[in-house]
Amino acid sequence: MLLNKITTTAALMLVSTLSFGQSTEIFTYPAAGQSQEQMERDRYECYRWAVSTTGTDPATLVSPASTTAPTIVENKNRGDAARGTIIGTVAGAIIGSTIESRGRYHRRHNNAAGGAVVGAAVGGIIGSSRERNGYQNAALEAKKIEIRQQREQSEYETKISNYTRAFSACMEGRSYTVK
């Protein structure tokens, strides 16, 4: 019995001081001369009714803004331009050195150098393209995260608004002025 009374008193205190978000606080005034005890009881009953009606308990609802970290998305293809250039250089040199130029030794080495230059250029172009695509994909992923966070914030605000309207309707129905 004593534990029940303590729990009820704690819940009444919680409901009496509930505030939501940044500046949304529900103020009630006993317009029909209700006592402080009656007002606390009515606030608690309206709190429970609003929670059951809306499915939202503002005492346990966590704002997405308070749990959201800055959106940083890494480019998974970062460095591909350099890797492409290196791989292209090596591949071009290998391919160039295998090309036979009328059996002359010095021309074989010229082919290797030429192949390395062509391979470096092609590898650099391909790598740069992959790296640029990686930046575009990272930007798209960051935008998706931002849209999801905005949707979660909007859903949170809707839940709080619905709860506030339900709570206010209940208190007004019990002859309180609610602001």
mmCIF file of C-alpha atoms in Angstrom, residues 89-152:
data_model
loop_
_atom_site.group_PDB
_atom_site.id
_atom_site.type_symbol
_atom_site.label_atom_id
_atom_site.label_comp_id
_atom_site.label_asym_id
_atom_site.label_seq_id
_atom_site.Cartn_x
_atom_site.Cartn_y
_atom_site.Cartn_z
ATOM 1 C CA THR A 89 51.817 1.346 -65.092
ATOM 2 C CA VAL A 90 52.873 -2.155 -64.063
ATOM 3 C CA ALA A 91 50.420 -3.864 -66.417
ATOM 4 C CA GLY A 92 51.407 -1.565 -69.296
ATOM 5 C CA ALA A 93 55.106 -2.220 -68.709
ATOM 6 C CA ILE A 94 54.556 -5.987 -68.623
ATOM 7 C CA ILE A 95 52.418 -5.957 -71.744
ATOM 8 C CA GLY A 96 54.801 -3.553 -73.515
ATOM 9 C CA SER A 97 57.828 -5.690 -72.703
ATOM 10 C CA THR A 98 56.232 -8.778 -74.202
ATOM 11 C CA ILE A 99 55.682 -7.070 -77.540
ATOM 12 C CA GLU A 100 58.423 -8.091 -79.942
ATOM 13 C CA SER A 101 59.852 -5.270 -82.084
ATOM 14 C CA ARG A 102 61.798 -6.918 -84.854
ATOM 15 C CA GLY A 103 63.997 -8.711 -82.350
ATOM 16 C CA ARG A 104 65.952 -5.701 -81.160
ATOM 17 C CA TYR A 105 66.740 -5.516 -77.485
ATOM 18 C CA HIS A 106 66.543 -1.728 -77.080
ATOM 19 C CA ARG A 107 63.156 -1.552 -78.780
ATOM 20 C CA ARG A 108 61.765 -4.116 -76.355
ATOM 21 C CA HIS A 109 62.640 -1.785 -73.499
ATOM 22 C CA ASN A 110 61.154 1.152 -75.372
ATOM 23 C CA ASN A 111 57.943 -0.853 -75.703
ATOM 24 C CA ALA A 112 57.992 -1.505 -71.957
ATOM 25 C CA ALA A 113 58.390 2.215 -71.211
ATOM 26 C CA GLY A 114 55.721 3.162 -73.730
ATOM 27 C CA GLY A 115 53.418 0.476 -72.352
ATOM 28 C CA ALA A 116 54.002 1.784 -68.836
ATOM 29 C CA VAL A 117 53.040 5.324 -69.893
ATOM 30 C CA VAL A 118 49.913 4.158 -71.704
ATOM 31 C CA GLY A 119 49.032 1.824 -68.816
ATOM 32 C CA ALA A 120 49.513 4.625 -66.275
ATOM 33 C CA ALA A 121 47.231 6.930 -68.252
ATOM 34 C CA VAL A 122 44.519 4.321 -68.740
ATOM 35 C CA GLY A 123 44.793 3.089 -65.132
ATOM 36 C CA GLY A 124 44.650 6.673 -63.846
ATOM 37 C CA ILE A 125 41.549 7.431 -65.899
ATOM 38 C CA ILE A 126 39.768 4.269 -64.751
ATOM 39 C CA GLY A 127 40.834 4.781 -61.120
ATOM 40 C CA SER A 128 39.772 8.432 -61.164
ATOM 41 C CA SER A 129 36.401 7.451 -62.539
ATOM 42 C CA ARG A 130 35.936 4.853 -59.787
ATOM 43 C CA GLU A 131 37.021 7.344 -57.121
ATOM 44 C CA ARG A 132 34.629 10.004 -58.471
ATOM 45 C CA ASN A 133 31.800 7.439 -58.457
ATOM 46 C CA GLY A 134 32.708 6.648 -54.852
ATOM 47 C CA TYR A 135 32.311 10.310 -53.885
ATOM 48 C CA GLN A 136 28.955 10.450 -55.666
ATOM 49 C CA ASN A 137 27.806 7.281 -53.892
ATOM 50 C CA ALA A 138 28.941 8.685 -50.536
ATOM 51 C CA ALA A 139 26.992 11.893 -51.211
ATOM 52 C CA LEU A 140 23.879 9.864 -52.102
ATOM 53 C CA GLU A 141 24.231 7.778 -48.935
ATOM 54 C CA ALA A 142 24.601 10.929 -46.818
ATOM 55 C CA LYS A 143 21.442 12.359 -48.433
ATOM 56 C CA LYS A 144 19.519 9.134 -47.674
ATOM 57 C CA ILE A 145 20.619 9.327 -44.039
ATOM 58 C CA GLU A 146 19.608 12.994 -43.840
ATOM 59 C CA ILE A 147 16.151 12.216 -45.298
ATOM 60 C CA ARG A 148 15.687 9.335 -42.827
ATOM 61 C CA GLN A 149 16.663 11.601 -39.921
ATOM 62 C CA GLN A 150 14.222 14.284 -41.082
ATOM 63 C CA ARG A 151 11.448 11.661 -41.343
ATOM 64 C CA GLU A 152 12.231 10.377 -37.826
#
